[in-house]
């Protein structure tokens, strides 16, 4: 009888015993491995290197006249690839729609029509002949591109590298970018009495990013202000 009670007590102690910390960690879904980078990778962008001044405009920005670059001869593809390879959560951060055009982003307009808009006769002058003539297009002439930025300045004024297929084959980040050709001028075909103006609009976009000045951050999501539309505004008459 005593033997039976001892066995039962042993079983009960096993049931109610707290699990070992090691066992809990093994089954913790948030216990992901930390990023581990090769020594030469970490050292590459440390020290006295102008490339690591986040507020200094990169070469591709044309002396700071651009806020994002779609071409970048200094794109650190190898370093971005390292960061991707050592990030176990990178795919959970990624989302993309590669097929973007007027066909699915502009109601009542085809991508073929948008591609052939011609504003060559318009020069932003209200009383110019080009204000009244011209073919199909927006009332506020604009340049529309479906861009995949390689580098951009974030909302804090710091330049970041954007993750694109140069470093990550097959994975892209595409955004519709529309910039006014003549911001602040009168809207095309409208009479001067309206006092109209073409206004540049922006939108905040999130993109997977990389900071070459601090590679230990790995791949992270940052926020950027990109031009999104050029709209005609008619002010209220006082």
mmCIF file of C-alpha atoms in Angstrom:
data_model
loop_
_atom_site.group_PDB
_atom_site.id
_atom_site.type_symbol
_atom_site.label_atom_id
_atom_site.label_comp_id
_atom_site.label_asym_id
_atom_site.label_seq_id
_atom_site.Cartn_x
_atom_site.Cartn_y
_atom_site.Cartn_z
ATOM 1 C CA UNK A 1 0.000 0.000 0.000
ATOM 2 C CA UNK A 2 2.833 2.360 0.923
ATOM 3 C CA UNK A 3 4.541 1.667 -2.397
ATOM 4 C CA UNK A 4 1.349 2.523 -4.297
ATOM 5 C CA UNK A 5 0.959 5.809 -2.391
ATOM 6 C CA UNK A 6 4.576 6.756 -3.097
ATOM 7 C CA UNK A 7 4.100 6.142 -6.819
ATOM 8 C CA UNK A 8 0.917 8.199 -6.844
ATOM 9 C CA UNK A 9 2.644 11.053 -5.015
ATOM 10 C CA UNK A 10 5.498 11.027 -7.540
ATOM 11 C CA UNK A 11 3.059 11.259 -10.442
ATOM 12 C CA UNK A 12 1.152 14.143 -8.834
ATOM 13 C CA UNK A 13 4.372 16.060 -8.166
ATOM 14 C CA UNK A 14 5.316 15.678 -11.820
ATOM 15 C CA UNK A 15 1.935 17.005 -12.973
ATOM 16 C CA UNK A 16 1.973 20.116 -10.814
ATOM 17 C CA UNK A 17 5.678 20.865 -11.029
ATOM 18 C CA UNK A 18 6.616 24.092 -12.837
ATOM 19 C CA UNK A 19 8.328 23.569 -16.183
ATOM 20 C CA UNK A 20 12.018 24.277 -16.429
ATOM 21 C CA UNK A 21 12.901 27.725 -17.852
ATOM 22 C CA UNK A 22 14.818 26.066 -20.676
ATOM 23 C CA UNK A 23 11.742 24.130 -21.728
ATOM 24 C CA UNK A 24 9.594 27.273 -21.758
ATOM 25 C CA UNK A 25 12.118 29.103 -23.906
ATOM 26 C CA UNK A 26 12.203 26.256 -26.386
ATOM 27 C CA UNK A 27 8.492 26.614 -27.043
ATOM 28 C CA UNK A 28 8.230 30.417 -26.808
ATOM 29 C CA UNK A 29 7.124 31.673 -30.267
ATOM 30 C CA UNK A 30 8.662 35.103 -29.569
ATOM 31 C CA UNK A 31 12.050 33.667 -28.724
ATOM 32 C CA UNK A 32 13.571 34.176 -32.162
ATOM 33 C CA UNK A 33 17.304 34.006 -32.749
ATOM 34 C CA UNK A 34 19.025 37.373 -32.669
ATOM 35 C CA UNK A 35 20.754 38.786 -35.718
ATOM 36 C CA UNK A 36 24.418 37.885 -35.951
ATOM 37 C CA UNK A 37 26.620 39.693 -38.441
ATOM 38 C CA UNK A 38 30.134 38.945 -39.700
ATOM 39 C CA UNK A 39 32.772 41.221 -38.183
ATOM 40 C CA UNK A 40 33.825 42.732 -41.511
ATOM 41 C CA UNK A 41 30.181 43.594 -42.236
ATOM 42 C CA UNK A 42 29.763 45.528 -38.973
ATOM 43 C CA UNK A 43 33.032 47.412 -39.466
ATOM 44 C CA UNK A 44 32.388 48.374 -43.069
ATOM 45 C CA UNK A 45 30.363 51.494 -42.288
ATOM 46 C CA UNK A 46 31.954 52.594 -39.033
ATOM 47 C CA UNK A 47 34.704 55.102 -38.486
ATOM 48 C CA UNK A 48 35.403 58.146 -40.600
ATOM 49 C CA UNK A 49 33.246 57.465 -43.610
ATOM 50 C CA UNK A 50 31.158 60.210 -45.215
ATOM 51 C CA UNK A 51 28.688 57.579 -46.359
ATOM 52 C CA UNK A 52 27.611 57.250 -42.735
ATOM 53 C CA UNK A 53 26.214 60.720 -42.220
ATOM 54 C CA UNK A 54 22.456 60.064 -42.367
ATOM 55 C CA UNK A 55 21.578 63.705 -42.999
ATOM 56 C CA UNK A 56 24.136 64.144 -45.743
ATOM 57 C CA UNK A 57 22.516 63.873 -49.163
ATOM 58 C CA UNK A 58 23.925 60.940 -51.167
ATOM 59 C CA UNK A 59 25.350 61.301 -54.658
ATOM 60 C CA UNK A 60 22.175 59.984 -56.287
ATOM 61 C CA UNK A 61 20.150 62.900 -54.828
ATOM 62 C CA UNK A 62 21.928 65.386 -57.102
ATOM 63 C CA UNK A 63 23.227 67.565 -54.263
ATOM 64 C CA UNK A 64 20.037 67.223 -52.240
ATOM 65 C CA UNK A 65 17.634 68.351 -54.953
ATOM 66 C CA UNK A 66 15.857 64.958 -54.832
ATOM 67 C CA UNK A 67 14.163 63.355 -51.834
ATOM 68 C CA UNK A 68 14.416 59.837 -53.244
ATOM 69 C CA UNK A 69 16.528 58.022 -55.833
ATOM 70 C CA UNK A 70 15.392 55.434 -58.371
ATOM 71 C CA UNK A 71 18.999 55.006 -59.526
ATOM 72 C CA UNK A 72 21.858 54.650 -57.089
ATOM 73 C CA UNK A 73 25.395 53.687 -58.191
ATOM 74 C CA UNK A 74 26.392 53.423 -54.519
ATOM 75 C CA UNK A 75 23.597 51.057 -53.500
ATOM 76 C CA UNK A 76 25.037 48.694 -50.827
ATOM 77 C CA UNK A 77 23.513 45.529 -52.222
ATOM 78 C CA UNK A 78 25.875 43.159 -50.425
ATOM 79 C CA UNK A 79 25.252 44.739 -47.044
ATOM 80 C CA UNK A 80 21.471 44.748 -47.481
ATOM 81 C CA UNK A 81 21.589 41.092 -48.479
ATOM 82 C CA UNK A 82 23.562 40.293 -45.313
ATOM 83 C CA UNK A 83 20.910 42.041 -43.214
ATOM 84 C CA UNK A 84 18.139 40.093 -44.959
ATOM 85 C CA UNK A 85 19.918 36.763 -44.535
ATOM 86 C CA UNK A 86 20.356 37.334 -40.813
ATOM 87 C CA UNK A 87 16.786 38.515 -40.143
ATOM 88 C CA UNK A 88 14.422 35.605 -39.363
ATOM 89 C CA UNK A 89 11.359 37.888 -39.540
ATOM 90 C CA UNK A 90 12.030 39.727 -42.768
ATOM 91 C CA UNK A 91 9.307 37.949 -44.746
ATOM 92 C CA UNK A 92 6.740 38.822 -42.088
ATOM 93 C CA UNK A 93 7.511 42.512 -42.643
ATOM 94 C CA UNK A 94 7.264 42.366 -46.425
ATOM 95 C CA UNK A 95 4.192 43.102 -48.571
ATOM 96 C CA UNK A 96 4.005 44.204 -52.194
ATOM 97 C CA UNK A 97 1.743 44.547 -55.241
ATOM 98 C CA UNK A 98 4.069 44.447 -58.227
ATOM 99 C CA UNK A 99 1.497 45.082 -60.954
ATOM 100 C CA UNK A 100 0.560 48.752 -60.532
ATOM 101 C CA UNK A 101 -0.721 51.087 -63.239
ATOM 102 C CA UNK A 102 -3.617 53.387 -64.099
ATOM 103 C CA UNK A 103 -5.556 50.238 -64.964
ATOM 104 C CA UNK A 104 -6.002 49.438 -61.286
ATOM 105 C CA UNK A 105 -5.229 52.744 -59.560
ATOM 106 C CA UNK A 106 -7.118 55.384 -61.607
ATOM 107 C CA UNK A 107 -10.845 54.981 -62.220
ATOM 108 C CA UNK A 108 -11.967 55.517 -65.812
ATOM 109 C CA UNK A 109 -8.458 55.649 -67.268
ATOM 110 C CA UNK A 110 -6.180 53.102 -68.901
ATOM 111 C CA UNK A 111 -2.432 52.833 -68.453
ATOM 112 C CA UNK A 112 -1.995 53.306 -72.209
ATOM 113 C CA UNK A 113 -3.831 56.657 -72.090
ATOM 114 C CA UNK A 114 -1.881 57.883 -69.081
ATOM 115 C CA UNK A 115 1.395 56.905 -70.711
ATOM 116 C CA UNK A 116 0.670 59.095 -73.754
ATOM 117 C CA UNK A 117 -0.384 62.292 -71.984
ATOM 118 C CA UNK A 118 1.381 65.187 -73.697
ATOM 119 C CA UNK A 119 1.883 68.548 -72.000
ATOM 120 C CA UNK A 120 4.557 69.826 -74.361
ATOM 121 C CA UNK A 121 2.512 72.928 -75.271
ATOM 122 C CA UNK A 122 1.835 73.915 -71.664
ATOM 123 C CA UNK A 123 4.430 76.091 -69.925
ATOM 124 C CA UNK A 124 2.608 77.134 -66.774
ATOM 125 C CA UNK A 125 1.597 80.550 -68.078
ATOM 126 C CA UNK A 126 -2.054 81.524 -67.656
ATOM 127 C CA UNK A 127 -2.312 83.725 -70.752
ATOM 128 C CA UNK A 128 -0.135 81.529 -72.931
ATOM 129 C CA UNK A 129 -1.706 79.706 -75.867
ATOM 130 C CA UNK A 130 -0.625 76.391 -74.355
ATOM 131 C CA UNK A 131 -3.014 76.967 -71.458
ATOM 132 C CA UNK A 132 -5.983 76.538 -73.801
ATOM 133 C CA UNK A 133 -4.846 73.937 -76.287
ATOM 134 C CA UNK A 134 -3.492 70.459 -75.950
ATOM 135 C CA UNK A 135 -4.553 66.851 -75.934
ATOM 136 C CA UNK A 136 -5.782 64.448 -73.286
ATOM 137 C CA UNK A 137 -4.345 64.822 -69.814
ATOM 138 C CA UNK A 138 -4.883 66.033 -66.282
ATOM 139 C CA UNK A 139 -6.012 69.583 -65.627
ATOM 140 C CA UNK A 140 -2.820 69.970 -63.614
ATOM 141 C CA UNK A 141 0.046 68.616 -65.720
ATOM 142 C CA UNK A 142 2.070 66.064 -63.815
ATOM 143 C CA UNK A 143 4.672 63.372 -64.206
ATOM 144 C CA UNK A 144 3.501 59.932 -63.076
ATOM 145 C CA UNK A 145 5.927 57.093 -62.420
ATOM 146 C CA UNK A 146 5.541 53.734 -60.717
ATOM 147 C CA UNK A 147 8.777 53.974 -58.815
ATOM 148 C CA UNK A 148 10.918 51.535 -56.867
ATOM 149 C CA UNK A 149 13.112 53.849 -54.778
ATOM 150 C CA UNK A 150 16.582 52.651 -53.890
ATOM 151 C CA UNK A 151 17.222 55.395 -51.377
ATOM 152 C CA UNK A 152 15.027 58.040 -49.742
ATOM 153 C CA UNK A 153 14.962 60.615 -46.969
ATOM 154 C CA UNK A 154 12.627 59.650 -44.129
ATOM 155 C CA UNK A 155 10.229 61.901 -42.206
ATOM 156 C CA UNK A 156 13.020 62.713 -39.733
ATOM 157 C CA UNK A 157 15.248 64.060 -42.496
ATOM 158 C CA UNK A 158 17.616 61.082 -42.539
ATOM 159 C CA UNK A 159 18.575 59.135 -45.645
ATOM 160 C CA UNK A 160 17.884 55.418 -45.698
ATOM 161 C CA UNK A 161 18.571 52.622 -48.148
ATOM 162 C CA UNK A 162 15.369 50.989 -49.422
ATOM 163 C CA UNK A 163 15.236 47.220 -49.808
ATOM 164 C CA UNK A 164 14.773 46.370 -53.498
ATOM 165 C CA UNK A 165 15.443 43.416 -55.772
ATOM 166 C CA UNK A 166 19.051 44.515 -56.340
ATOM 167 C CA UNK A 167 19.824 42.913 -52.985
ATOM 168 C CA UNK A 168 16.785 40.680 -52.664
ATOM 169 C CA UNK A 169 16.028 39.078 -56.047
ATOM 170 C CA UNK A 170 12.344 38.900 -56.826
ATOM 171 C CA UNK A 171 11.209 41.228 -54.040
ATOM 172 C CA UNK A 172 10.350 44.860 -54.785
ATOM 173 C CA UNK A 173 8.615 47.856 -53.210
ATOM 174 C CA UNK A 174 6.603 49.828 -55.767
ATOM 175 C CA UNK A 175 4.828 53.161 -55.259
ATOM 176 C CA UNK A 176 2.828 55.410 -57.559
ATOM 177 C CA UNK A 177 4.565 58.802 -57.538
ATOM 178 C CA UNK A 178 2.948 61.853 -59.148
ATOM 179 C CA UNK A 179 4.748 65.202 -59.237
ATOM 180 C CA UNK A 180 3.411 68.533 -60.482
ATOM 181 C CA UNK A 181 5.262 69.742 -63.555
ATOM 182 C CA UNK A 182 4.398 73.336 -62.652
ATOM 183 C CA UNK A 183 3.470 73.538 -58.938
ATOM 184 C CA UNK A 184 1.658 76.700 -57.915
ATOM 185 C CA UNK A 185 0.606 77.802 -61.403
ATOM 186 C CA UNK A 186 -2.920 78.146 -62.799
ATOM 187 C CA UNK A 187 -4.782 74.984 -63.717
ATOM 188 C CA UNK A 188 -4.827 74.139 -67.394
ATOM 189 C CA UNK A 189 -7.849 75.361 -69.455
ATOM 190 C CA UNK A 190 -9.352 77.397 -66.578
ATOM 191 C CA UNK A 191 -9.927 81.142 -66.923
ATOM 192 C CA UNK A 192 -7.732 83.443 -64.782
ATOM 193 C CA UNK A 193 -10.769 84.770 -62.895
ATOM 194 C CA UNK A 194 -10.985 81.504 -60.940
ATOM 195 C CA UNK A 195 -7.607 82.133 -59.320
ATOM 196 C CA UNK A 196 -6.839 78.416 -59.549
ATOM 197 C CA UNK A 197 -3.551 76.780 -58.558
ATOM 198 C CA UNK A 198 -2.016 73.358 -59.028
ATOM 199 C CA UNK A 199 -1.067 72.001 -55.619
ATOM 200 C CA UNK A 200 1.334 69.169 -54.895
ATOM 201 C CA UNK A 201 -0.048 66.482 -52.598
ATOM 202 C CA UNK A 202 1.941 63.945 -50.608
ATOM 203 C CA UNK A 203 1.329 60.674 -48.836
ATOM 204 C CA UNK A 204 3.238 58.840 -46.116
ATOM 205 C CA UNK A 205 4.530 55.445 -47.232
ATOM 206 C CA UNK A 206 6.106 52.663 -45.202
ATOM 207 C CA UNK A 207 9.021 50.784 -46.715
ATOM 208 C CA UNK A 208 11.459 48.126 -45.600
ATOM 209 C CA UNK A 209 14.693 49.990 -44.983
ATOM 210 C CA UNK A 210 18.340 49.633 -44.045
ATOM 211 C CA UNK A 211 20.624 52.084 -42.237
ATOM 212 C CA UNK A 212 24.224 51.649 -43.477
ATOM 213 C CA UNK A 213 25.452 53.771 -40.562
ATOM 214 C CA UNK A 214 23.976 51.341 -38.044
ATOM 215 C CA UNK A 215 23.848 47.877 -39.661
ATOM 216 C CA UNK A 216 22.956 46.215 -36.356
ATOM 217 C CA UNK A 217 19.426 47.564 -36.808
ATOM 218 C CA UNK A 218 19.006 45.038 -39.590
ATOM 219 C CA UNK A 219 15.949 45.450 -41.807
ATOM 220 C CA UNK A 220 13.259 47.711 -40.368
ATOM 221 C CA UNK A 221 10.181 49.650 -41.461
ATOM 222 C CA UNK A 222 10.586 53.403 -41.874
ATOM 223 C CA UNK A 223 8.219 56.152 -43.042
ATOM 224 C CA UNK A 224 8.720 58.398 -46.068
ATOM 225 C CA UNK A 225 6.838 61.342 -47.575
ATOM 226 C CA UNK A 226 6.327 60.808 -51.298
ATOM 227 C CA UNK A 227 4.519 63.014 -53.871
ATOM 228 C CA UNK A 228 1.182 61.375 -54.650
ATOM 229 C CA UNK A 229 -0.979 63.760 -56.710
ATOM 230 C CA UNK A 230 -1.184 67.168 -58.384
ATOM 231 C CA UNK A 231 -4.609 68.679 -57.747
ATOM 232 C CA UNK A 232 -6.339 71.814 -58.959
ATOM 233 C CA UNK A 233 -7.453 74.115 -56.149
ATOM 234 C CA UNK A 234 -9.935 76.963 -56.524
ATOM 235 C CA UNK A 235 -9.822 79.315 -53.515
ATOM 236 C CA UNK A 236 -12.852 80.596 -51.704
ATOM 237 C CA UNK A 237 -13.944 84.015 -52.870
ATOM 238 C CA UNK A 238 -13.928 86.510 -49.990
#
